[in-house]
Amino acid sequence: MTDSWVNHAGRTGSDLHLNLDWNPAGGGSRRAVLGRALREAIREGRLPPGTRLPPYRSLAADLGLARNTVAETYAELVAEGWLTARQGAGTQVAPRATPAAPPRVPDLVPPPPRPPAHDLRQGLPDASAFPRTAWLAAARRALTAAPHEAFGPGDPRGRPELRRALAGYLSRVRGVRTSPDTIVVCSGVAHALRLLFDGDVLRGPLAVESYGLPFHRSVLEAARVRTVPLTLDEHGAHTHDLTAHPGVRAALLTPAHQFPTGGSLHPRRRAAAVDWARATGGVVLEDDYDGEFRYDREPVGAVQGLDPQHVVHLGSLSKSLSPALRLGWMVLPDHLVEPVLRAKGEREAWAGVTDQLTLADFIESGHYDRHVRRTRQRYRDRRDRLVALLARRAPHITPTGIAAGLHAVLHLPPGTERSVTRAAARQRIAVDPLAAFRHPAAAMTAHDGLVVGYAAPPDHRLEAALDALCGILPPPP
Amino acid sequence: MTDSWVNHAGRTGSDLHLNLDWNPAGGGSRRAVLGRALREAIREGRLPPGTRLPPYRSLAADLGLARNTVAETYAELVAEGWLTARQGAGTQVAPRATPAAPPRVPDLVPPPPRPPAHDLRQGLPDASAFPRTAWLAAARRALTAAPHEAFGPGDPRGRPELRRALAGYLSRVRGVRTSPDTIVVCSGVAHALRLLFDGDVLRGPLAVESYGLPFHRSVLEAARVRTVPLTLDEHGAHTHDLTAHPGVRAALLTPAHQFPTGGSLHPRRRAAAVDWARATGGVVLEDDYDGEFRYDREPVGAVQGLDPQHVVHLGSLSKSLSPALRLGWMVLPDHLVEPVLRAKGEREAWAGVTDQLTLADFIESGHYDRHVRRTRQRYRDRRDRLVALLARRAPHITPTGIAAGLHAVLHLPPGTERSVTRAAARQRIAVDPLAAFRHPAAAMTAHDGLVVGYAAPPDHRLEAALDALCGILPPPP
């Protein structure tokens, strides 16, 4: 870009410095260039408020522009509030167009914290495993085939193509009993909770598990929903305690793989949850956050299959593809479909149509199954490496919850969780203490532990990350 | 798909009908097929609760399966709650696995209303104009070039690539003064309002224009924000009245093209809005919903350029590309960046990464400008056809607000709006009466009118739509 500077000594006696580049990178007519230059000069204080501009005729002559060009530019800047034009007083820089303080941008957002040396946080899939080529191919097929109306205002239920694909997939893989009409697309499980509770579809108090995602709790708190923690053990939540809380009408559970402690909800407890919902008119919210990632046998089917009229089944792409896609789904009992759509509003307000169409094709073409199979194998290998390393280097530390998912819980000797967490911080190992997931009102005994996600580190750094982790574990008693 | 039916006379005396298709379309191992068939039989009531299943050995022999296959399938269904297994009692269908009532799906969601014969609703761009090929090419470039971390949990501000592209574009085209650090990506203007008010970044009461989007008002009502209507005329909102409402600390305006009445905010009123914000510490919310679509001269620059520290500039792709993309942005004063990020949460919860990356490329590669130019020409032609037709067939009806945007207001003789609206409904012409946009507490005189969107009908149907519209207009007085 070439800068051409023009000095103009107007009747104001001040120089008019304009940065006039007639062939700017950004493009634009001569009028646009002149307008930009004037705005810039006013912004930067080179033309202070009250400054009288030269009459358009003389500026036009000086710059070798048509008079109209300058006159129109002046009119435009008057319309925008930069200049004022009054009969007799000529054209002046408007009083409020004072230069803003120089932008304080560098201070604005705290600089991103130094990235951890090793990232063993839960909930992060392997970002490098995103199947870009297959996804783009699905996008091409899907966007080419989509009807024009797909680019109009969206159906609040989500694209029919996607709801059809999900109904088939969830029935086949997760034993969910549904039809496209009872599926509502959303941007993830947290969004689903927001719609259900902020939209007054369901009311609290809500039973939750004594350990769970703090993020979900804050969504619920923002919606002013009181949560009642259920005790947990290796067989999942004590759903038989639900009847002890007569006000509770909904229960949020992670039946396939309790988050984060890792148990699978015991058959009797699945039955107890459904029985409770039937007896009280309650609703079980089944957060199936990593239902596809079970390693040692076929995945446990969804609780929803036991009673679709009393269970809301929630899922998303966050673990299976990427949390950055912001795409999830709710499988609803019949009577909740309309209330959820009312809460959502008359148009789709969240989930973008291109990803919806692409995912529909990605599922129908078999690429989703293939991707899940491939990543499952990868995560299973990683889990095996973690387990083997622990057996060798810290045999007194038991990992649990390893039959599924992308994380394990390492049980620590009582009283050591805080010192281990501090050691992790010192070594810049990003890993969460079990306490971070505990409900503040939980009554059950707290155990010391670390929640170790093993999916996020790139393959070539996993060994080093696990090594570093073993280095901070407490010695055998 | 071939169905193979096997009858098994178990010790229960009842036939066990299993729909066993060993090569199902959905794929799966023999164990998966058997599990599916058993679940289906239980669901459909063919295996009622309490039914004793044959011992796994005999079923295996009957079906020619390995014993392990059947034993594992039983165990799986026990884990899922479909079956119970007790020492001595064998394997039975669980008591709560009663068949659900057949799904009431067909009644669930009211059938979509019969589509209108002619769609002249405002706010809908031409869905057939979505640039699929260019968008897919941008997606390919963007997704191929993106770093792996793009598919990890998203930055709540939005992708840096997109914020950089938007900062350049908005500065060049709309005169917005910003840097990538003060832009926060969201899913649209309504989402921005939600974040600002539901997230307690700003507080009400909020001054709004006496005519505006009902959808925005309902977002604000849901956030319990009281709105105070400002009177409007052809020069936009009476912003000089802002000082008369001492409690008000924010004002939502549509300066480039008042929605829906169509005026452009007068320079003195732009100045008054900014002066008010400076004097009171207030904030102007500039909804730049169709800022790119001005037909008769260069677009009026954004008010934000006058004072970036007192104006929040809001925009989206809804008019320029498609409302189905769910992508928008907020350009924030420095002091609001952190509160908005706090309201948004630690991860991006809404806007998908693929569209963010694609839009960044679409802007930087010049395709966005090209698309806007092309559609602007198209919409201008449509507007000209509307104006010409009215001049010929209903010269007593004045269209206003036609200098920009995708809609016009047709002013009707006093007292005729309701009958015209009823006539439109009878003829299945989808078009909104002006009254639909009026703030319930507006004090200004109500005028009769129709808000006519001319962008949505496909090209070959526009003539017929406008013809039908002329047919319901009141005759000359």
Short mmCIF file of C-alpha atoms in Angstrom, two decimals, chain B residues 10 32 119 208 226 252 259 432:
data_model
loop_
_atom_site.label_atom_id
_atom_site.label_comp_id
_atom_site.label_asym_id
_atom_site.label_seq_id
_atom_site.Cartn_x
_atom_site.Cartn_y
_atom_site.Cartn_z
CA GLY B 10 -38.81 -72.43 26.30
CA ALA B 32 -25.75 -57.19 19.05
CA ASP B 119 -44.37 -14.97 1.45
CA VAL B 208 -36.02 0.95 22.78
CA ARG B 226 -38.18 -3.13 31.54
CA LEU B 252 -31.26 -0.17 21.74
CA PHE B 259 -36.59 -1.35 11.94
CA ASP B 432 -47.08 -8.32 8.77
#
